[in-house]
Amino acid sequence: MPKRFKMTRRFPCAMTEEGHRRLKRFAREAGLDENEALSFLFENFDSVTKQDNLNERLRLFTAELEARKR
């Protein structure tokens, strides 16, 4: 039996403009709303990411994070 899709939590989330644009594009292409798209990505996180790429991208992101906050 399929899992029931029920939004159980709401949380305030701040995103970069670039990240939000990409989320909106992904949701639109997938035929989902933004909340559904985020739920999909996090429920399937391990299968939709390549661990090697994730580690490298995370390293790059954190290296420039302070500069991006200014």
mmCIF file of N, CA, C and O in Angstrom:
data_model
loop_
_atom_site.group_PDB
_atom_site.id
_atom_site.type_symbol
_atom_site.label_atom_id
_atom_site.label_comp_id
_atom_site.label_asym_id
_atom_site.label_seq_id
_atom_site.Cartn_x
_atom_site.Cartn_y
_atom_site.Cartn_z
ATOM 1 N N MET A 1 0.845 -1.169 0.000
ATOM 2 C CA MET A 1 0.000 0.000 0.000
ATOM 3 C C MET A 1 0.901 1.247 0.000
ATOM 4 O O MET A 1 1.864 1.314 0.768
ATOM 5 N N PRO A 2 0.602 2.228 -0.859
ATOM 6 C CA PRO A 2 1.446 3.428 -0.912
ATOM 7 C C PRO A 2 1.328 4.254 0.365
ATOM 8 O O PRO A 2 0.299 4.241 1.036
ATOM 9 N N LYS A 3 2.437 4.942 0.655
ATOM 10 C CA LYS A 3 2.432 5.837 1.814
ATOM 11 C C LYS A 3 1.501 7.007 1.542
ATOM 12 O O LYS A 3 1.425 7.500 0.429
ATOM 13 N N ARG A 4 0.805 7.428 2.559
ATOM 14 C CA ARG A 4 -0.064 8.598 2.451
ATOM 15 C C ARG A 4 0.803 9.838 2.483
ATOM 16 O O ARG A 4 1.712 9.963 3.305
ATOM 17 N N PHE A 5 0.550 10.766 1.566
ATOM 18 C CA PHE A 5 1.317 12.006 1.533
ATOM 19 C C PHE A 5 0.609 13.032 2.398
ATOM 20 O O PHE A 5 -0.450 13.533 2.057
ATOM 21 N N LYS A 6 1.176 13.289 3.544
ATOM 22 C CA LYS A 6 0.601 14.246 4.471
ATOM 23 C C LYS A 6 1.713 15.162 4.958
ATOM 24 O O LYS A 6 2.735 14.697 5.447
ATOM 25 N N MET A 7 1.524 16.441 4.788
ATOM 26 C CA MET A 7 2.494 17.405 5.285
ATOM 27 C C MET A 7 2.322 17.499 6.789
ATOM 28 O O MET A 7 1.282 17.941 7.272
ATOM 29 N N THR A 8 3.327 17.041 7.523
ATOM 30 C CA THR A 8 3.207 17.001 8.974
ATOM 31 C C THR A 8 3.936 18.136 9.676
ATOM 32 O O THR A 8 3.663 18.421 10.818
ATOM 33 N N ARG A 9 4.878 18.757 9.001
ATOM 34 C CA ARG A 9 5.655 19.810 9.643
ATOM 35 C C ARG A 9 5.824 20.992 8.706
ATOM 36 O O ARG A 9 5.962 20.843 7.514
ATOM 37 N N ARG A 10 5.854 22.139 9.302
ATOM 38 C CA ARG A 10 6.185 23.359 8.573
ATOM 39 C C ARG A 10 7.354 23.989 9.316
ATOM 40 O O ARG A 10 7.397 23.984 10.535
ATOM 41 N N PHE A 11 8.284 24.488 8.570
ATOM 42 C CA PHE A 11 9.407 25.146 9.204
ATOM 43 C C PHE A 11 9.834 26.336 8.357
ATOM 44 O O PHE A 11 9.755 26.289 7.134
ATOM 45 N N PRO A 12 10.254 27.407 9.017
ATOM 46 C CA PRO A 12 10.742 28.547 8.249
ATOM 47 C C PRO A 12 12.077 28.170 7.617
ATOM 48 O O PRO A 12 12.930 27.545 8.252
ATOM 49 N N CYS A 13 12.227 28.493 6.385
ATOM 50 C CA CYS A 13 13.441 28.106 5.666
ATOM 51 C C CYS A 13 13.938 29.294 4.862
ATOM 52 O O CYS A 13 13.184 29.886 4.102
ATOM 53 N N ALA A 14 15.177 29.639 5.062
ATOM 54 C CA ALA A 14 15.793 30.701 4.266
ATOM 55 C C ALA A 14 16.671 30.042 3.210
ATOM 56 O O ALA A 14 17.402 29.097 3.502
ATOM 57 N N MET A 15 16.549 30.513 1.988
ATOM 58 C CA MET A 15 17.333 29.956 0.888
ATOM 59 C C MET A 15 17.977 31.083 0.112
ATOM 60 O O MET A 15 17.469 32.206 0.091
ATOM 61 N N THR A 16 19.049 30.752 -0.573
ATOM 62 C CA THR A 16 19.632 31.723 -1.487
ATOM 63 C C THR A 16 18.696 31.873 -2.681
ATOM 64 O O THR A 16 17.876 30.993 -2.967
ATOM 65 N N GLU A 17 18.798 32.977 -3.374
ATOM 66 C CA GLU A 17 17.985 33.186 -4.575
ATOM 67 C C GLU A 17 18.258 32.080 -5.596
ATOM 68 O O GLU A 17 17.343 31.550 -6.210
ATOM 69 N N GLU A 18 19.528 31.745 -5.767
ATOM 70 C CA GLU A 18 19.902 30.699 -6.725
ATOM 71 C C GLU A 18 19.289 29.353 -6.339
ATOM 72 O O GLU A 18 18.753 28.627 -7.182
ATOM 73 N N GLY A 19 19.350 29.014 -5.051
ATOM 74 C CA GLY A 19 18.770 27.761 -4.583
ATOM 75 C C GLY A 19 17.267 27.725 -4.760
ATOM 76 O O GLY A 19 16.704 26.703 -5.164
ATOM 77 N N HIS A 20 16.609 28.847 -4.493
ATOM 78 C CA HIS A 20 15.154 28.902 -4.643
ATOM 79 C C HIS A 20 14.739 28.801 -6.111
ATOM 80 O O HIS A 20 13.767 28.108 -6.445
ATOM 81 N N ARG A 21 15.469 29.472 -6.984
ATOM 82 C CA ARG A 21 15.174 29.357 -8.422
ATOM 83 C C ARG A 21 15.304 27.914 -8.891
ATOM 84 O O ARG A 21 14.484 27.412 -9.652
ATOM 85 N N ARG A 22 16.348 27.241 -8.405
ATOM 86 C CA ARG A 22 16.564 25.846 -8.816
ATOM 87 C C ARG A 22 15.469 24.939 -8.260
ATOM 88 O O ARG A 22 15.010 24.021 -8.949
ATOM 89 N N LEU A 23 15.051 25.167 -7.028
ATOM 90 C CA LEU A 23 13.957 24.390 -6.453
ATOM 91 C C LEU A 23 12.680 24.592 -7.260
ATOM 92 O O LEU A 23 11.978 23.631 -7.589
ATOM 93 N N LYS A 24 12.362 25.844 -7.593
ATOM 94 C CA LYS A 24 11.159 26.123 -8.369
ATOM 95 C C LYS A 24 11.222 25.454 -9.732
ATOM 96 O O LYS A 24 10.228 24.887 -10.194
ATOM 97 N N ARG A 25 12.384 25.489 -10.374
ATOM 98 C CA ARG A 25 12.525 24.853 -11.690
ATOM 99 C C ARG A 25 12.357 23.345 -11.585
ATOM 100 O O ARG A 25 11.639 22.731 -12.382
ATOM 101 N N PHE A 26 12.994 22.739 -10.582
ATOM 102 C CA PHE A 26 12.855 21.290 -10.375
ATOM 103 C C PHE A 26 11.397 20.919 -10.139
ATOM 104 O O PHE A 26 10.880 19.976 -10.732
ATOM 105 N N ALA A 27 10.717 21.665 -9.265
ATOM 106 C CA ALA A 27 9.319 21.374 -8.952
ATOM 107 C C ALA A 27 8.451 21.488 -10.206
ATOM 108 O O ALA A 27 7.622 20.611 -10.475
ATOM 109 N N ARG A 28 8.657 22.540 -10.959
ATOM 110 C CA ARG A 28 7.873 22.745 -12.183
ATOM 111 C C ARG A 28 8.091 21.608 -13.171
ATOM 112 O O ARG A 28 7.145 21.046 -13.721
ATOM 113 N N GLU A 29 9.362 21.232 -13.391
ATOM 114 C CA GLU A 29 9.679 20.153 -14.326
ATOM 115 C C GLU A 29 9.118 18.811 -13.870
ATOM 116 O O GLU A 29 8.760 17.973 -14.688
ATOM 117 N N ALA A 30 9.041 18.611 -12.543
ATOM 118 C CA ALA A 30 8.541 17.349 -12.000
ATOM 119 C C ALA A 30 7.025 17.349 -11.833
ATOM 120 O O ALA A 30 6.439 16.318 -11.502
ATOM 121 N N GLY A 31 6.391 18.498 -12.037
ATOM 122 C CA GLY A 31 4.950 18.589 -11.865
ATOM 123 C C GLY A 31 4.538 18.567 -10.398
ATOM 124 O O GLY A 31 3.470 18.069 -10.054
ATOM 125 N N LEU A 32 5.390 19.113 -9.540
ATOM 126 C CA LEU A 32 5.132 19.152 -8.100
ATOM 127 C C LEU A 32 5.077 20.589 -7.635
ATOM 128 O O LEU A 32 5.551 21.496 -8.332
ATOM 129 N N ASP A 33 4.536 20.815 -6.447
ATOM 130 C CA ASP A 33 4.707 22.142 -5.864
ATOM 131 C C ASP A 33 6.027 22.118 -5.079
ATOM 132 O O ASP A 33 6.659 21.070 -4.934
ATOM 133 N N GLU A 34 6.460 23.257 -4.599
ATOM 134 C CA GLU A 34 7.773 23.334 -3.954
ATOM 135 C C GLU A 34 7.853 22.473 -2.701
ATOM 136 O O GLU A 34 8.888 21.861 -2.421
ATOM 137 N N ASN A 35 6.791 22.403 -1.916
ATOM 138 C CA ASN A 35 6.788 21.575 -0.713
ATOM 139 C C ASN A 35 6.925 20.095 -1.067
ATOM 140 O O ASN A 35 7.667 19.357 -0.424
ATOM 141 N N GLU A 36 6.200 19.663 -2.088
ATOM 142 C CA GLU A 36 6.289 18.270 -2.530
ATOM 143 C C GLU A 36 7.681 17.956 -3.053
ATOM 144 O O GLU A 36 8.231 16.887 -2.794
ATOM 145 N N ALA A 37 8.260 18.909 -3.783
ATOM 146 C CA ALA A 37 9.601 18.703 -4.336
ATOM 147 C C ALA A 37 10.632 18.556 -3.221
ATOM 148 O O ALA A 37 11.494 17.669 -3.276
ATOM 149 N N LEU A 38 10.556 19.416 -2.201
ATOM 150 C CA LEU A 38 11.479 19.295 -1.069
ATOM 151 C C LEU A 38 11.293 17.973 -0.345
ATOM 152 O O LEU A 38 12.272 17.310 0.020
ATOM 153 N N SER A 39 10.042 17.567 -0.142
ATOM 154 C CA SER A 39 9.778 16.285 0.520
ATOM 155 C C SER A 39 10.381 15.144 -0.288
ATOM 156 O O SER A 39 11.025 14.255 0.265
ATOM 157 N N PHE A 40 10.181 15.162 -1.592
ATOM 158 C CA PHE A 40 10.755 14.125 -2.453
ATOM 159 C C PHE A 40 12.271 14.080 -2.325
ATOM 160 O O PHE A 40 12.861 13.009 -2.143
ATOM 161 N N LEU A 41 12.907 15.242 -2.420
ATOM 162 C CA LEU A 41 14.372 15.274 -2.363
ATOM 163 C C LEU A 41 14.906 14.733 -1.045
ATOM 164 O O LEU A 41 15.860 13.960 -1.024
ATOM 165 N N PHE A 42 14.300 15.127 0.065
ATOM 166 C CA PHE A 42 14.814 14.656 1.345
ATOM 167 C C PHE A 42 14.435 13.216 1.657
ATOM 168 O O PHE A 42 15.212 12.490 2.266
ATOM 169 N N GLU A 43 13.264 12.777 1.222
ATOM 170 C CA GLU A 43 12.897 11.370 1.432
ATOM 171 C C GLU A 43 13.796 10.431 0.627
ATOM 172 O O GLU A 43 14.022 9.294 1.020
ATOM 173 N N ASN A 44 14.304 10.924 -0.503
ATOM 174 C CA ASN A 44 15.114 10.094 -1.400
ATOM 175 C C ASN A 44 16.550 10.591 -1.488
ATOM 176 O O ASN A 44 17.249 10.329 -2.465
ATOM 177 N N PHE A 45 17.003 11.293 -0.465
ATOM 178 C CA PHE A 45 18.293 11.980 -0.489
ATOM 179 C C PHE A 45 19.454 11.072 -0.909
ATOM 180 O O PHE A 45 20.235 11.420 -1.785
ATOM 181 N N ASP A 46 19.562 9.903 -0.278
ATOM 182 C CA ASP A 46 20.694 9.025 -0.580
ATOM 183 C C ASP A 46 20.687 8.528 -2.014
ATOM 184 O O ASP A 46 21.747 8.360 -2.623
ATOM 185 N N SER A 47 19.512 8.298 -2.573
ATOM 186 C CA SER A 47 19.471 7.763 -3.930
ATOM 187 C C SER A 47 19.551 8.843 -5.008
ATOM 188 O O SER A 47 19.819 8.536 -6.156
ATOM 189 N N VAL A 48 19.305 10.102 -4.666
ATOM 190 C CA VAL A 48 19.376 11.157 -5.677
ATOM 191 C C VAL A 48 20.678 11.958 -5.613
ATOM 192 O O VAL A 48 20.862 12.883 -6.390
ATOM 193 N N THR A 49 21.573 11.587 -4.705
ATOM 194 C CA THR A 49 22.876 12.248 -4.634
ATOM 195 C C THR A 49 23.981 11.221 -4.850
ATOM 196 O O THR A 49 23.833 10.056 -4.516
ATOM 197 N N LYS A 50 25.070 11.687 -5.421
ATOM 198 C CA LYS A 50 26.270 10.865 -5.516
ATOM 199 C C LYS A 50 27.179 11.326 -4.387
ATOM 200 O O LYS A 50 27.535 12.495 -4.311
ATOM 201 N N GLN A 51 27.525 10.424 -3.499
ATOM 202 C CA GLN A 51 28.257 10.788 -2.293
ATOM 203 C C GLN A 51 29.543 11.552 -2.605
ATOM 204 O O GLN A 51 29.848 12.544 -1.952
ATOM 205 N N ASP A 52 30.291 11.126 -3.627
ATOM 206 C CA ASP A 52 31.536 11.829 -3.976
ATOM 207 C C ASP A 52 31.252 13.266 -4.400
ATOM 208 O O ASP A 52 31.935 14.193 -3.976
ATOM 209 N N ASN A 53 30.247 13.451 -5.243
ATOM 210 C CA ASN A 53 29.891 14.801 -5.686
ATOM 211 C C ASN A 53 29.373 15.634 -4.529
ATOM 212 O O ASN A 53 29.687 16.816 -4.422
ATOM 213 N N LEU A 54 28.570 15.034 -3.675
ATOM 214 C CA LEU A 54 28.008 15.749 -2.531
ATOM 215 C C LEU A 54 29.117 16.262 -1.620
ATOM 216 O O LEU A 54 29.120 17.428 -1.223
ATOM 217 N N ASN A 55 30.065 15.422 -1.307
ATOM 218 C CA ASN A 55 31.166 15.828 -0.423
ATOM 219 C C ASN A 55 31.965 16.976 -1.021
ATOM 220 O O ASN A 55 32.305 17.942 -0.322
ATOM 221 N N GLU A 56 32.259 16.908 -2.300
ATOM 222 C CA GLU A 56 33.039 17.964 -2.956
ATOM 223 C C GLU A 56 32.241 19.264 -3.017
ATOM 224 O O GLU A 56 32.764 20.336 -2.711
ATOM 225 N N ARG A 57 30.982 19.193 -3.391
ATOM 226 C CA ARG A 57 30.132 20.390 -3.451
ATOM 227 C C ARG A 57 29.959 21.014 -2.070
ATOM 228 O O ARG A 57 29.982 22.236 -1.922
ATOM 229 N N LEU A 58 29.798 20.196 -1.056
ATOM 230 C CA LEU A 58 29.658 20.695 0.308
ATOM 231 C C LEU A 58 30.936 21.388 0.759
ATOM 232 O O LEU A 58 30.894 22.464 1.374
ATOM 233 N N ARG A 59 32.071 20.828 0.429
ATOM 234 C CA ARG A 59 33.357 21.447 0.774
ATOM 235 C C ARG A 59 33.479 22.818 0.114
ATOM 236 O O ARG A 59 33.850 23.804 0.749
ATOM 237 N N LEU A 60 33.140 22.905 -1.166
ATOM 238 C CA LEU A 60 33.210 24.181 -1.881
ATOM 239 C C LEU A 60 32.230 25.201 -1.302
ATOM 240 O O LEU A 60 32.562 26.375 -1.134
ATOM 241 N N PHE A 61 31.024 24.749 -1.004
ATOM 242 C CA PHE A 61 30.004 25.644 -0.461
ATOM 243 C C PHE A 61 30.442 26.207 0.885
ATOM 244 O O PHE A 61 30.355 27.411 1.121
ATOM 245 N N THR A 62 30.919 25.342 1.772
ATOM 246 C CA THR A 62 31.314 25.821 3.098
ATOM 247 C C THR A 62 32.555 26.704 3.031
ATOM 248 O O THR A 62 32.705 27.616 3.844
ATOM 249 N N ALA A 63 33.414 26.473 2.044
ATOM 250 C CA ALA A 63 34.616 27.294 1.912
ATOM 251 C C ALA A 63 34.275 28.742 1.564
ATOM 252 O O ALA A 63 34.969 29.665 1.986
ATOM 253 N N GLU A 64 33.208 28.945 0.815
ATOM 254 C CA GLU A 64 32.856 30.306 0.428
ATOM 255 C C GLU A 64 31.649 30.861 1.194
ATOM 256 O O GLU A 64 31.206 31.966 0.932
ATOM 257 N N LEU A 65 31.157 30.135 2.163
ATOM 258 C CA LEU A 65 29.944 30.524 2.871
ATOM 259 C C LEU A 65 30.072 31.879 3.570
ATOM 260 O O LEU A 65 29.190 32.729 3.436
ATOM 261 N N GLU A 66 31.130 32.106 4.292
ATOM 262 C CA GLU A 66 31.281 33.376 5.004
ATOM 263 C C GLU A 66 31.283 34.556 4.044
ATOM 264 O O GLU A 66 30.666 35.582 4.314
ATOM 265 N N ALA A 67 31.975 34.401 2.919
ATOM 266 C CA ALA A 67 32.022 35.490 1.939
ATOM 267 C C ALA A 67 30.639 35.742 1.343
ATOM 268 O O ALA A 67 30.275 36.887 1.053
ATOM 269 N N ARG A 68 29.854 34.706 1.174
ATOM 270 C CA ARG A 68 28.514 34.850 0.597
ATOM 271 C C ARG A 68 27.555 35.507 1.576
ATOM 272 O O ARG A 68 26.563 36.087 1.159
ATOM 273 N N LYS A 69 27.833 35.447 2.868
ATOM 274 C CA LYS A 69 26.962 36.051 3.872
ATOM 275 C C LYS A 69 27.119 37.564 3.914
ATOM 276 O O LYS A 69 26.254 38.251 4.433
ATOM 277 N N ARG A 70 28.219 38.064 3.397
ATOM 278 C CA ARG A 70 28.464 39.523 3.453
ATOM 279 C C ARG A 70 27.775 40.249 2.338
ATOM 280 O O ARG A 70 27.385 39.889 1.363
#
